Short mmCIF file of C-alpha atoms in Angstrom, two decimals:
data_model
loop_
_atom_site.label_atom_id
_atom_site.label_comp_id
_atom_site.label_asym_id
_atom_site.label_seq_id
_atom_site.Cartn_x
_atom_site.Cartn_y
_atom_site.Cartn_z
CA MET A 1 -27.76 17.21 19.54
CA PRO A 2 -28.04 19.74 22.15
CA PHE A 3 -27.76 22.90 20.88
CA GLU A 4 -24.63 23.64 23.44
CA LEU A 5 -22.40 21.19 21.85
CA VAL A 6 -23.51 22.67 18.34
CA SER A 7 -22.60 25.61 19.23
CA THR A 8 -19.26 24.94 20.61
CA GLN A 9 -18.20 22.46 17.82
CA LEU A 10 -19.17 25.94 15.84
CA MET A 11 -17.17 28.14 18.01
CA ALA A 12 -14.08 25.08 17.74
CA TYR A 13 -14.39 25.24 13.65
CA GLN A 14 -14.27 29.36 13.59
CA MET A 15 -11.39 28.97 16.00
CA TYR A 16 -9.13 26.68 13.74
CA THR A 17 -10.44 28.58 10.82
CA PHE A 18 -9.15 31.38 12.07
CA ILE A 19 -5.56 29.94 13.27
CA ALA A 20 -5.47 28.55 9.60
CA VAL A 21 -6.03 32.02 7.46
CA VAL A 22 -3.89 33.73 10.03
CA LEU A 23 -0.80 31.10 9.79
CA GLY A 24 -1.66 30.23 6.04
CA CYS A 25 -1.40 34.33 5.31
CA ALA A 26 2.22 34.43 6.79
CA LEU A 27 3.08 30.52 5.01
CA VAL A 28 2.06 32.09 1.69
CA LYS A 29 3.48 35.77 2.46
CA THR A 30 7.14 34.19 3.17
CA SER A 31 6.97 31.47 0.36
CA TRP A 32 5.83 33.84 -2.02
CA SER A 33 8.68 36.40 -1.33
CA LYS A 34 11.57 33.38 -0.98
CA SER A 35 10.51 31.63 -4.17
CA HIS A 36 10.61 35.00 -5.85
CA LYS A 37 14.17 35.26 -5.19
CA ARG A 38 14.89 31.76 -5.80
CA ASN A 39 13.54 31.76 -9.10
CA PRO A 40 15.81 34.43 -11.38
CA LYS A 41 14.47 33.37 -14.56
CA ASN A 42 11.05 34.11 -13.53
CA LEU A 43 9.54 30.97 -14.74
CA PRO A 44 6.20 30.16 -14.44
CA LEU A 45 4.67 27.62 -12.03
CA PRO A 46 3.32 24.27 -13.57
CA PRO A 47 -0.54 24.75 -15.08
CA GLY A 48 -3.58 24.07 -12.43
CA PRO A 49 -6.12 25.11 -10.72
CA LYS A 50 -6.62 29.01 -9.63
CA GLY A 51 -6.50 29.17 -6.03
CA TYR A 52 -7.95 32.14 -3.39
CA PRO A 53 -5.49 34.39 -1.87
CA VAL A 54 -4.26 32.94 1.32
CA ILE A 55 -5.60 29.63 1.15
CA GLY A 56 -4.93 28.70 -2.43
CA ASN A 57 -6.64 25.44 -3.55
CA LEU A 58 -8.35 24.47 -0.09
CA PHE A 59 -11.56 24.33 -1.87
CA ASP A 60 -10.66 22.23 -4.78
CA VAL A 61 -8.55 19.35 -3.17
CA PRO A 62 -10.88 16.31 -3.29
CA ASN A 63 -11.71 14.56 0.13
CA PRO A 64 -8.84 12.03 0.55
CA LEU A 65 -11.53 9.46 1.44
CA ASP A 66 -13.44 9.80 -1.71
CA SER A 67 -11.06 8.35 -4.74
CA PRO A 68 -9.32 11.84 -5.29
CA HIS A 69 -7.06 10.32 -7.76
CA ILE A 70 -9.83 9.74 -10.04
CA VAL A 71 -10.65 13.76 -9.46
CA TYR A 72 -7.26 14.35 -10.42
CA ASP A 73 -7.43 12.20 -13.67
CA GLN A 74 -10.41 14.46 -15.05
CA TRP A 75 -8.10 17.50 -13.98
CA PHE A 76 -5.24 16.19 -16.46
CA LYS A 77 -7.52 16.16 -19.14
CA LYS A 78 -7.87 20.02 -18.70
CA TYR A 79 -4.27 21.03 -17.69
CA GLY A 80 -2.72 18.18 -18.74
CA ASP A 81 -0.04 15.42 -17.22
CA MET A 82 1.45 17.99 -14.44
CA ILE A 83 -0.97 20.31 -12.18
CA TYR A 84 0.41 22.56 -9.52
CA ILE A 85 -1.75 23.48 -6.58
CA GLU A 86 -1.38 25.47 -2.93
CA VAL A 87 -3.22 24.68 0.05
CA LEU A 88 -2.11 27.11 2.81
CA GLY A 89 1.20 27.64 1.50
CA GLN A 90 2.08 23.91 0.85
CA SER A 91 2.82 23.33 -2.99
CA LEU A 92 1.68 20.40 -4.43
CA LEU A 93 2.65 18.83 -7.65
CA ILE A 94 0.61 16.12 -9.37
CA LEU A 95 2.18 13.93 -11.96
CA GLY A 96 -0.37 12.39 -14.70
CA SER A 97 2.00 10.14 -17.10
CA LEU A 98 4.73 7.48 -16.48
CA GLN A 99 7.16 9.86 -18.60
CA ARG A 100 6.72 12.76 -15.93
CA ALA A 101 6.92 10.43 -12.89
CA THR A 102 10.49 8.96 -14.78
CA ASP A 103 11.52 12.32 -15.19
CA LEU A 104 11.29 13.76 -11.98
CA LEU A 105 10.93 11.05 -9.49
CA ASP A 106 13.34 8.10 -11.30
CA LYS A 107 15.90 10.30 -12.94
CA ARG A 108 15.79 12.98 -10.64
CA SER A 109 15.75 10.59 -7.15
CA SER A 110 18.49 12.84 -5.30
CA ASN A 111 16.47 15.52 -5.51
CA TYR A 112 12.96 14.10 -4.93
CA SER A 113 13.45 11.62 -2.26
CA ASP A 114 12.57 13.51 0.89
CA ARG A 115 9.03 13.48 2.67
CA MET A 116 6.87 16.25 3.86
CA ARG A 117 6.71 16.77 7.68
CA MET A 118 3.85 14.28 8.41
CA PRO A 119 2.28 15.35 12.28
CA MET A 120 -1.13 13.11 12.61
CA VAL A 121 0.91 9.71 11.08
CA LEU A 122 4.24 10.28 12.04
CA GLU A 123 3.98 12.24 15.30
CA LEU A 124 0.93 11.59 16.77
CA MET A 125 -0.23 8.00 15.03
CA ASN A 126 3.53 6.56 15.99
CA TRP A 127 3.98 5.19 12.54
CA VAL A 128 7.70 6.10 12.89
CA TYR A 129 8.76 2.36 12.12
CA ASN A 130 7.18 2.46 8.63
CA MET A 131 10.53 3.96 6.31
CA ALA A 132 7.90 4.74 3.69
CA PHE A 133 7.02 8.04 5.96
CA LEU A 134 10.41 8.77 7.21
CA PRO A 135 12.86 11.90 5.74
CA TYR A 136 15.55 10.67 3.59
CA GLY A 137 18.81 10.69 5.35
CA GLN A 138 20.78 8.64 7.32
CA TRP A 139 18.32 7.21 9.42
CA TRP A 140 15.83 6.16 6.44
CA ARG A 141 19.46 4.69 4.63
CA ARG A 142 19.84 2.49 7.81
CA HIS A 143 15.76 1.13 8.34
CA ARG A 144 16.11 0.37 4.12
CA LYS A 145 19.21 -1.45 4.16
CA ALA A 146 18.35 -3.37 7.04
CA PHE A 147 14.97 -4.50 5.35
CA ASN A 148 16.93 -4.88 2.38
CA GLU A 149 18.89 -7.68 3.31
CA HIS A 150 16.11 -10.10 3.68
CA PHE A 151 13.75 -9.02 0.81
CA HIS A 152 15.91 -8.76 -2.34
CA ARG A 153 15.53 -10.38 -5.02
CA ASN A 154 18.44 -13.19 -4.24
CA ILE A 155 16.88 -13.76 -1.07
CA VAL A 156 12.94 -14.24 -1.01
CA HIS A 157 13.17 -17.36 -2.34
CA LYS A 158 14.15 -18.72 1.36
CA TYR A 159 10.43 -17.67 2.06
CA TYR A 160 8.90 -20.26 -0.55
CA PRO A 161 7.86 -22.91 1.70
CA ILE A 162 5.91 -20.93 4.26
CA GLN A 163 4.39 -19.09 1.02
CA GLN A 164 3.00 -22.45 -0.07
CA ARG A 165 1.94 -23.52 3.14
CA GLU A 166 -0.06 -21.03 3.98
CA ILE A 167 -1.84 -20.57 0.56
CA ARG A 168 -2.59 -24.16 0.55
CA THR A 169 -4.18 -23.57 4.20
CA PHE A 170 -5.97 -21.05 2.27
CA LEU A 171 -7.38 -23.13 -0.18
CA TYR A 172 -8.84 -25.75 2.30
CA ARG A 173 -10.39 -22.82 4.57
CA LEU A 174 -12.19 -21.82 1.18
CA LEU A 175 -13.38 -25.19 0.81
CA ARG A 176 -14.60 -25.11 4.19
CA THR A 177 -16.34 -21.79 4.37
CA PRO A 178 -15.86 -20.30 0.93
CA ASP A 179 -18.54 -16.97 1.50
CA ASN A 180 -15.66 -15.78 3.84
CA PHE A 181 -13.15 -15.87 1.42
CA MET A 182 -12.10 -11.96 1.80
CA HIS A 183 -11.42 -12.44 5.41
CA HIS A 184 -9.35 -16.12 4.49
CA ILE A 185 -7.66 -13.79 2.32
CA ARG A 186 -6.56 -11.28 4.49
CA HIS A 187 -5.89 -14.07 7.32
CA THR A 188 -3.61 -15.69 4.87
CA PHE A 189 -1.09 -12.76 4.03
CA SER A 190 -1.25 -11.69 7.64
CA SER A 191 -0.22 -15.66 8.47
CA THR A 192 2.63 -15.55 5.70
CA ILE A 193 4.47 -12.76 7.09
CA MET A 194 3.64 -13.54 10.42
CA GLY A 195 6.03 -16.84 9.91
CA ILE A 196 8.70 -14.98 7.70
CA ALA A 197 9.26 -11.98 9.91
CA TYR A 198 8.66 -13.84 13.25
CA GLY A 199 8.89 -17.03 12.67
CA ILE A 200 4.80 -17.15 14.58
CA THR A 201 2.17 -19.65 13.57
CA VAL A 202 -1.19 -17.87 13.17
CA GLU A 203 -3.94 -20.46 13.66
CA ASP A 204 -7.01 -18.32 14.61
CA SER A 205 -8.01 -15.40 12.53
CA ALA A 206 -9.30 -13.28 15.95
CA ASP A 207 -5.01 -13.70 16.89
CA PRO A 208 -4.16 -10.16 18.25
CA TYR A 209 -1.19 -9.87 15.63
CA ILE A 210 -4.15 -9.84 13.30
CA SER A 211 -6.20 -7.63 14.34
CA ASN A 212 -3.92 -5.14 15.66
CA ALA A 213 -2.22 -5.07 11.96
CA GLU A 214 -5.93 -4.73 10.64
CA LYS A 215 -6.72 -1.81 13.18
CA ALA A 216 -3.31 0.07 12.52
CA LEU A 217 -3.96 -0.03 8.91
CA GLU A 218 -7.41 1.53 9.44
CA GLY A 219 -6.09 4.13 10.98
CA LEU A 220 -3.70 4.63 7.81
CA VAL A 221 -6.29 4.45 5.62
CA GLU A 222 -7.75 7.41 7.24
CA ALA A 223 -5.06 9.29 7.61
CA GLY A 224 -2.58 8.44 5.16
CA ILE A 225 -2.99 11.22 2.31
CA PRO A 226 -1.56 14.67 3.51
CA GLY A 227 -4.05 16.89 4.71
CA THR A 228 -7.04 14.57 5.52
CA PHE A 229 -6.12 16.13 9.11
CA LEU A 230 -5.66 20.03 9.19
CA VAL A 231 -2.86 19.36 11.55
CA ASP A 232 -0.78 18.25 8.56
CA LEU A 233 -1.16 21.67 6.89
CA ILE A 234 -0.91 23.50 10.37
CA PRO A 235 1.50 21.02 12.75
CA ALA A 236 0.84 24.12 15.30
CA LEU A 237 -2.30 22.12 16.21
CA LEU A 238 -0.03 19.67 17.48
CA TYR A 239 0.15 21.80 20.78
CA VAL A 240 -3.76 21.92 20.97
CA PRO A 241 -4.93 20.17 24.13
CA ALA A 242 -6.87 16.99 23.33
CA TRP A 243 -10.12 18.26 25.46
CA LEU A 244 -10.37 20.98 23.57
CA PRO A 245 -13.68 21.06 21.24
CA GLY A 246 -12.71 19.88 18.09
CA ALA A 247 -9.48 18.33 18.49
CA GLY A 248 -11.13 14.66 18.19
CA PHE A 249 -8.13 14.12 15.65
CA LYS A 250 -5.67 13.67 18.82
CA LYS A 251 -8.26 11.52 20.43
CA LYS A 252 -7.99 9.27 17.30
CA ALA A 253 -4.45 9.55 17.08
CA ALA A 254 -3.61 8.52 20.68
CA TYR A 255 -5.79 4.93 20.00
CA TRP A 256 -4.02 4.53 16.75
CA SER A 257 -0.49 4.98 18.46
CA LYS A 258 -1.25 2.52 21.49
CA ILE A 259 -2.16 0.34 18.03
CA ASN A 260 1.08 0.66 16.65
CA ASP A 261 3.42 0.62 19.74
CA ASP A 262 1.73 -2.95 20.00
CA VAL A 263 2.77 -3.55 16.43
CA ILE A 264 5.83 -2.58 16.87
CA ASN A 265 6.62 -3.89 20.33
CA LYS A 266 4.27 -7.31 21.26
CA PRO A 267 5.77 -9.67 18.63
CA PHE A 268 9.51 -8.64 18.81
CA GLU A 269 9.74 -8.72 22.56
CA TYR A 270 8.17 -12.15 22.54
CA ILE A 271 10.89 -13.49 20.57
CA GLU A 272 13.40 -11.78 22.10
CA ASN A 273 12.19 -13.32 25.74
CA GLU A 274 11.86 -16.57 23.85
CA LEU A 275 15.74 -16.28 22.70
CA ARG A 276 16.43 -15.03 25.86
CA ASN A 277 15.31 -18.27 27.88
CA ASP A 278 16.89 -20.79 25.23
CA ARG A 279 13.55 -21.79 23.80
CA VAL A 280 13.54 -23.54 20.89
CA VAL A 281 12.34 -20.54 18.21
CA VAL A 282 12.03 -20.70 14.06
CA PRO A 283 13.88 -18.72 12.07
CA SER A 284 12.92 -16.04 11.05
CA VAL A 285 13.99 -12.32 9.96
CA THR A 286 13.58 -11.12 13.45
CA THR A 287 15.97 -14.05 15.13
CA SER A 288 18.53 -13.26 12.81
CA LEU A 289 18.31 -8.91 13.17
CA ILE A 290 18.49 -10.21 17.13
CA SER A 291 21.78 -12.36 16.55
CA ARG A 292 23.54 -9.42 14.68
CA LEU A 293 22.77 -6.67 17.33
CA PRO A 294 25.88 -5.60 18.99
CA ASP A 295 26.58 -6.07 23.13
CA LYS A 296 24.47 -4.15 24.95
CA SER A 297 27.46 -1.97 26.19
CA ASP A 298 28.07 -1.02 22.57
CA PRO A 299 27.09 2.93 22.40
CA LEU A 300 24.51 1.70 19.11
CA TYR A 301 22.77 -1.08 20.55
CA PHE A 302 19.55 0.76 21.04
CA GLU A 303 19.72 2.29 18.11
CA GLU A 304 20.54 -1.14 16.04
CA ARG A 305 17.33 -2.80 18.25
CA LYS A 306 14.98 -0.30 17.18
CA ILE A 307 15.73 -0.44 13.43
CA ALA A 308 15.32 -4.09 14.17
CA GLN A 309 11.62 -3.78 15.60
CA HIS A 310 10.95 -1.42 12.92
CA THR A 311 12.67 -3.91 10.17
CA ALA A 312 10.41 -6.67 11.11
CA ALA A 313 7.27 -4.53 11.99
CA VAL A 314 7.33 -2.78 8.66
CA ALA A 315 7.58 -6.10 7.18
CA TYR A 316 4.89 -7.48 8.64
CA ILE A 317 2.41 -4.53 8.33
CA GLY A 318 3.21 -4.48 4.70
CA GLY A 319 3.18 -7.65 3.94
CA ALA A 320 -0.11 -8.19 5.70
CA ASP A 321 -2.43 -5.69 3.96
CA THR A 322 -1.15 -4.47 0.69
CA THR A 323 -1.24 -7.82 -1.57
CA VAL A 324 -4.88 -8.26 -0.08
CA SER A 325 -6.16 -5.66 -1.84
CA THR A 326 -4.97 -7.07 -5.20
CA VAL A 327 -5.81 -10.69 -4.26
CA GLN A 328 -9.26 -9.44 -3.57
CA SER A 329 -9.38 -7.78 -7.33
CA PHE A 330 -8.72 -10.91 -8.59
CA PHE A 331 -11.36 -13.02 -7.19
CA LEU A 332 -13.72 -10.04 -8.73
CA ALA A 333 -12.11 -9.94 -12.13
CA MET A 334 -12.29 -13.30 -11.95
CA ALA A 335 -16.38 -13.60 -11.33
CA MET A 336 -16.91 -11.30 -13.90
CA TYR A 337 -14.60 -11.96 -16.78
CA PRO A 338 -15.24 -16.00 -16.87
CA GLU A 339 -13.35 -16.43 -20.19
CA ALA A 340 -10.40 -14.65 -18.37
CA GLN A 341 -10.54 -17.66 -15.78
CA LYS A 342 -10.94 -20.89 -18.37
CA LYS A 343 -7.77 -19.77 -20.32
CA ALA A 344 -5.85 -19.78 -17.25
CA GLN A 345 -7.27 -22.68 -16.22
CA ALA A 346 -7.00 -24.33 -19.58
CA GLU A 347 -2.93 -23.35 -19.45
CA LEU A 348 -2.77 -24.67 -16.00
CA ASP A 349 -4.24 -27.59 -17.12
CA ALA A 350 -1.95 -28.15 -19.63
CA VAL A 351 1.26 -27.33 -17.94
CA VAL A 352 0.80 -28.71 -14.13
CA GLY A 353 -1.88 -31.32 -14.78
CA SER A 354 -4.93 -32.45 -12.14
CA HIS A 355 -2.52 -34.55 -9.81
CA ARG A 356 -0.84 -31.60 -8.29
CA LEU A 357 -0.45 -27.76 -7.51
CA PRO A 358 1.39 -25.48 -9.51
CA ASP A 359 4.72 -24.06 -7.85
CA PHE A 360 7.08 -21.67 -8.26
CA GLY A 361 9.27 -24.02 -11.04
CA ASP A 362 5.83 -23.84 -13.25
CA ARG A 363 6.31 -19.57 -13.41
CA LYS A 364 8.20 -19.43 -16.63
CA SER A 365 5.95 -22.05 -18.44
CA LEU A 366 2.59 -20.29 -17.37
CA PRO A 367 2.71 -17.22 -19.50
CA TYR A 368 -0.97 -16.27 -19.53
CA ILE A 369 -1.06 -16.64 -15.28
CA ASN A 370 1.77 -14.22 -14.88
CA ALA A 371 -0.47 -12.00 -17.05
CA VAL A 372 -3.48 -12.53 -14.97
CA VAL A 373 -1.07 -11.50 -11.83
CA LYS A 374 -0.02 -8.31 -14.05
CA GLU A 375 -3.67 -7.52 -15.33
CA SER A 376 -4.81 -7.82 -11.16
CA MET A 377 -2.00 -5.01 -10.26
CA ARG A 378 -3.03 -2.99 -13.12
CA TRP A 379 -6.87 -3.06 -12.49
CA ASN A 380 -7.29 -1.52 -9.35
CA GLN A 381 -3.98 -0.23 -7.93
CA VAL A 382 -3.59 -0.88 -4.30
CA LEU A 383 -1.93 2.41 -3.93
CA PRO A 384 -3.62 4.73 -6.71
CA LEU A 385 -1.48 7.92 -5.52
CA SER A 386 1.91 7.48 -4.44
CA ILE A 387 3.17 8.29 -1.23
CA GLY A 388 4.55 12.24 -1.49
CA HIS A 389 8.08 12.33 -2.55
CA MET A 390 9.32 16.26 -1.69
CA ALA A 391 11.36 18.36 -3.42
CA SER A 392 14.79 18.96 -1.59
CA GLU A 393 16.19 21.92 -3.87
CA ASP A 394 14.40 24.20 -6.20
CA ASP A 395 14.42 22.72 -9.48
CA GLU A 396 13.32 23.56 -13.16
CA TYR A 397 11.79 21.13 -15.02
CA ASP A 398 10.33 21.57 -18.50
CA GLY A 399 10.00 25.16 -18.79
CA TYR A 400 8.66 25.15 -15.15
CA PHE A 401 9.96 26.18 -11.79
CA ILE A 402 9.34 23.95 -8.73
CA PRO A 403 9.63 25.33 -5.36
CA ARG A 404 11.58 23.76 -2.54
CA GLY A 405 9.42 21.85 -0.70
CA THR A 406 6.70 20.96 -3.23
CA VAL A 407 4.95 17.58 -2.47
CA VAL A 408 5.07 15.49 -5.60
CA LEU A 409 2.10 12.95 -6.24
CA ALA A 410 2.17 10.58 -9.32
CA ASN A 411 -1.05 9.23 -10.03
CA GLY A 412 -0.51 5.57 -10.55
CA TRP A 413 -4.34 4.85 -11.29
CA SER A 414 -3.94 7.42 -14.38
CA ILE A 415 -0.19 5.33 -15.36
CA LEU A 416 -2.36 2.30 -15.30
CA HIS A 417 -5.65 3.37 -17.34
CA ASP A 418 -3.98 5.69 -19.98
CA PRO A 419 -6.51 4.52 -22.70
CA GLU A 420 -3.26 5.37 -25.40
CA VAL A 421 -1.46 2.50 -23.79
CA PHE A 422 -3.89 0.53 -22.22
CA SER A 423 -6.89 -0.17 -24.69
CA GLU A 424 -10.36 -0.41 -22.85
CA PRO A 425 -8.57 0.42 -19.60
CA MET A 426 -11.48 -0.37 -16.63
CA LYS A 427 -11.48 -3.90 -18.56
CA PHE A 428 -9.94 -6.65 -16.88
CA GLU A 429 -8.07 -8.18 -20.29
CA PRO A 430 -4.93 -10.04 -19.73
CA ASP A 431 -4.16 -11.13 -23.20
CA ARG A 432 -2.85 -7.60 -23.41
CA TYR A 433 0.31 -8.64 -21.92
CA LEU A 434 0.71 -11.22 -24.68
CA LYS A 435 2.08 -11.52 -27.88
CA ASN A 436 2.35 -15.07 -30.01
CA GLY A 437 1.57 -17.15 -26.28
CA LYS A 438 4.64 -15.32 -24.84
CA LEU A 439 4.85 -12.18 -22.35
CA ASP A 440 5.41 -9.02 -24.25
CA PRO A 441 7.87 -7.31 -22.86
CA SER A 442 7.05 -3.70 -24.79
CA VAL A 443 3.73 -3.77 -23.02
CA ARG A 444 4.00 -1.64 -20.03
CA SER A 445 4.14 -3.52 -16.82
CA PRO A 446 1.81 -2.20 -13.51
CA ASP A 447 5.18 -2.43 -11.78
CA CYS A 448 6.12 0.64 -13.10
CA ALA A 449 3.53 2.44 -10.85
CA ALA A 450 2.76 -0.26 -8.72
CA PHE A 451 5.77 -0.29 -6.10
CA GLY A 452 6.69 3.27 -6.53
CA TYR A 453 9.19 5.52 -7.57
CA GLY A 454 13.08 6.00 -7.35
CA ARG A 455 15.32 5.46 -4.45
CA ARG A 456 11.75 5.12 -2.50
CA ILE A 457 10.54 1.92 -4.83
CA CYS A 458 8.94 -0.85 -2.53
CA PRO A 459 11.61 -2.73 -1.44
CA GLY A 460 8.78 -5.97 -0.70
CA ARG A 461 7.92 -6.01 -3.96
CA HIS A 462 9.80 -9.10 -4.85
CA LEU A 463 7.94 -11.33 -2.11
CA SER A 464 4.66 -9.46 -3.00
CA ASP A 465 5.28 -10.70 -6.49
CA ASN A 466 5.92 -14.45 -5.37
CA SER A 467 2.68 -14.30 -3.25
CA LEU A 468 0.42 -13.25 -6.35
CA TYR A 469 1.57 -15.74 -8.38
CA LEU A 470 1.20 -18.53 -5.97
CA ILE A 471 -2.23 -17.87 -4.93
CA VAL A 472 -3.58 -16.97 -8.19
CA SER A 473 -2.24 -20.05 -9.95
CA SER A 474 -3.11 -22.49 -6.83
CA VAL A 475 -6.82 -21.16 -6.63
CA LEU A 476 -7.37 -21.31 -10.62
CA SER A 477 -6.12 -24.76 -10.82
CA VAL A 478 -8.42 -26.18 -8.39
CA TYR A 479 -11.31 -23.91 -8.14
CA ASP A 480 -14.21 -22.13 -10.14
CA ILE A 481 -15.18 -18.63 -9.05
CA GLU A 482 -18.33 -17.42 -10.39
CA PRO A 483 -21.10 -14.63 -9.73
CA SER A 484 -23.46 -15.72 -6.72
CA ILE A 485 -26.60 -16.51 -7.30
CA ASP A 486 -30.30 -14.78 -6.29
CA LYS A 487 -33.45 -16.18 -5.04
CA LEU A 488 -34.73 -16.78 -8.96
CA GLY A 489 -31.50 -18.85 -9.53
CA LYS A 490 -30.01 -15.74 -11.82
CA PRO A 491 -26.43 -14.84 -11.33
CA ILE A 492 -26.16 -11.48 -9.87
CA LYS A 493 -24.27 -9.01 -11.69
CA LEU A 494 -21.15 -7.74 -10.24
CA GLU A 495 -19.94 -4.08 -10.60
CA PRO A 496 -16.24 -2.95 -10.24
CA ASN A 497 -16.69 -0.95 -7.63
CA PHE A 498 -13.65 0.50 -5.49
CA ALA A 499 -13.39 1.98 -2.23
CA GLY A 500 -11.35 5.36 -2.67
CA GLY A 501 -8.48 6.83 0.17
CA PHE A 502 -4.89 5.91 1.06
CA LEU A 503 -5.54 2.44 0.18
CA SER A 504 -7.82 0.92 -1.95
CA TYR A 505 -10.06 -2.23 -2.07
CA PRO A 506 -12.79 -3.42 -3.57
CA VAL A 507 -16.25 -2.81 -1.98
CA PRO A 508 -17.05 -6.25 -0.02
CA PHE A 509 -18.82 -8.38 -2.97
CA GLN A 510 -20.04 -11.92 -2.95
CA CYS A 511 -19.47 -14.82 -5.18
CA SER A 512 -19.37 -18.25 -5.63
CA ILE A 513 -16.14 -20.26 -4.80
CA LYS A 514 -16.43 -24.41 -5.53
CA PRO A 515 -13.76 -27.36 -6.79
CA ARG A 516 -13.70 -27.81 -10.17
CA SER A 517 -13.84 -31.37 -9.88
CA THR A 518 -14.51 -34.18 -7.01
CA SER A 519 -10.41 -35.34 -7.54
CA ALA A 520 -9.61 -31.18 -7.40
CA GLU A 521 -11.54 -31.30 -3.91
CA GLN A 522 -9.34 -34.40 -3.01
CA LEU A 523 -6.20 -33.09 -3.99
CA ILE A 524 -7.01 -30.02 -1.56
CA ARG A 525 -7.64 -32.17 1.05
CA ASP A 526 -4.68 -34.56 0.47
CA ILE A 527 -2.10 -31.70 0.41
CA VAL A 528 -3.68 -30.20 3.56
CA GLU A 529 -3.39 -33.24 5.32
CA LEU A 530 0.47 -34.03 4.25
CA ASP A 531 1.38 -30.51 5.26
CA ARG A 532 0.24 -31.42 8.73
#
């Protein structure tokens, strides 16, 4: 690298560090004086690692892309199940138990439903359509209401046919190119949610709707944890010119912003145009939202249209990806734990038989399959750390003072890998959810941490749960999943390795996916032909 470039980058780094220290001094001083006045009982802050003046715990915070939930899990062993740190004046509280998460994020949700300002994600990367990141308030409520009308527990059954069609097509893709199963999984969920959200059928895996979603989510994986980019801690860096050395974050953000603009507008405007020209379109969430828009002369038209756009886009972006990780983990688990696979297949053979695929009507009669679904969610949580909830007001909890503006993160990974609740938590063991051949309601369900907390709980969880059940039961009814074989004919040992970051995925792996029998293969072919 040329010396001039190294020198320029070093100068930029020193400049930003100087800005951080100066602004940090002001933030810490202001924060200390205000919190001191607001804490008349002089309660202590929750325990945590001791920081430095001005910068606080800047050097203690783990790399957001390097499994921070594992680091925090180790901290809990030293400091207890509630850890408080400060970074450049921003206070963070990490919760390591279900009790703590329930007490604050559920029981006190009126105070812990806000979000911290996220300059990189919201203001630069254009994730304004995702209500998960919006501040708590009326604008968020309107988004939440619009979304919930189409995805609440009592309405998601209307999407059964789309889910069934796409998962059957997935089975056929596995038959043709089983080595591409990781890609087929992502394609299946993208196609499913495109049909639900927009009524658009996606045939080609290179479809721009799919690629745009993948690119948008790549950005979110990198920037979703606050603090990944310095601009999250020092919003003044929003105004740094993109050409300035060291301001590469703005170039990244501009690229992702354009991608998100396409995610929001392109499919929605396509459906709008089809309706405007009286062309036949498939009923969908978008057609329903458009049909309910007020007249263009109404002052609320543009706001309502924007909410409609955002609702469809967030359904698509959420449904296209988050469940993907769990299904990939399921494939890995089946290849690593053949005894669990055999138990699941025995139950399917007894209840469903070999002449048809399982459907939603079979679910209550398949407790072990439901246990496999639960364990797939628990074994590797898609979102190991919750999206940060922010305290709207000062609070007192268990003898500690929690300042207003504190960002609260629940470590769902710790909650679902607590050895006192789940024996051998790193092992994939569906039987832990069963008692006398039935689901045991006394066992902690992964739902308690997998979908968020309080008023911010994921409103798409019912659709996700249905998809997981159908794909798990369908795949195991007709396929055997085993480790791949090396050149010497020996099984390749698989390891449960997962990539860290905002969203967690299994590290890419290979496995053997083959029909259980010739009749199973014929069943796949026959059903796909019928669907066509």
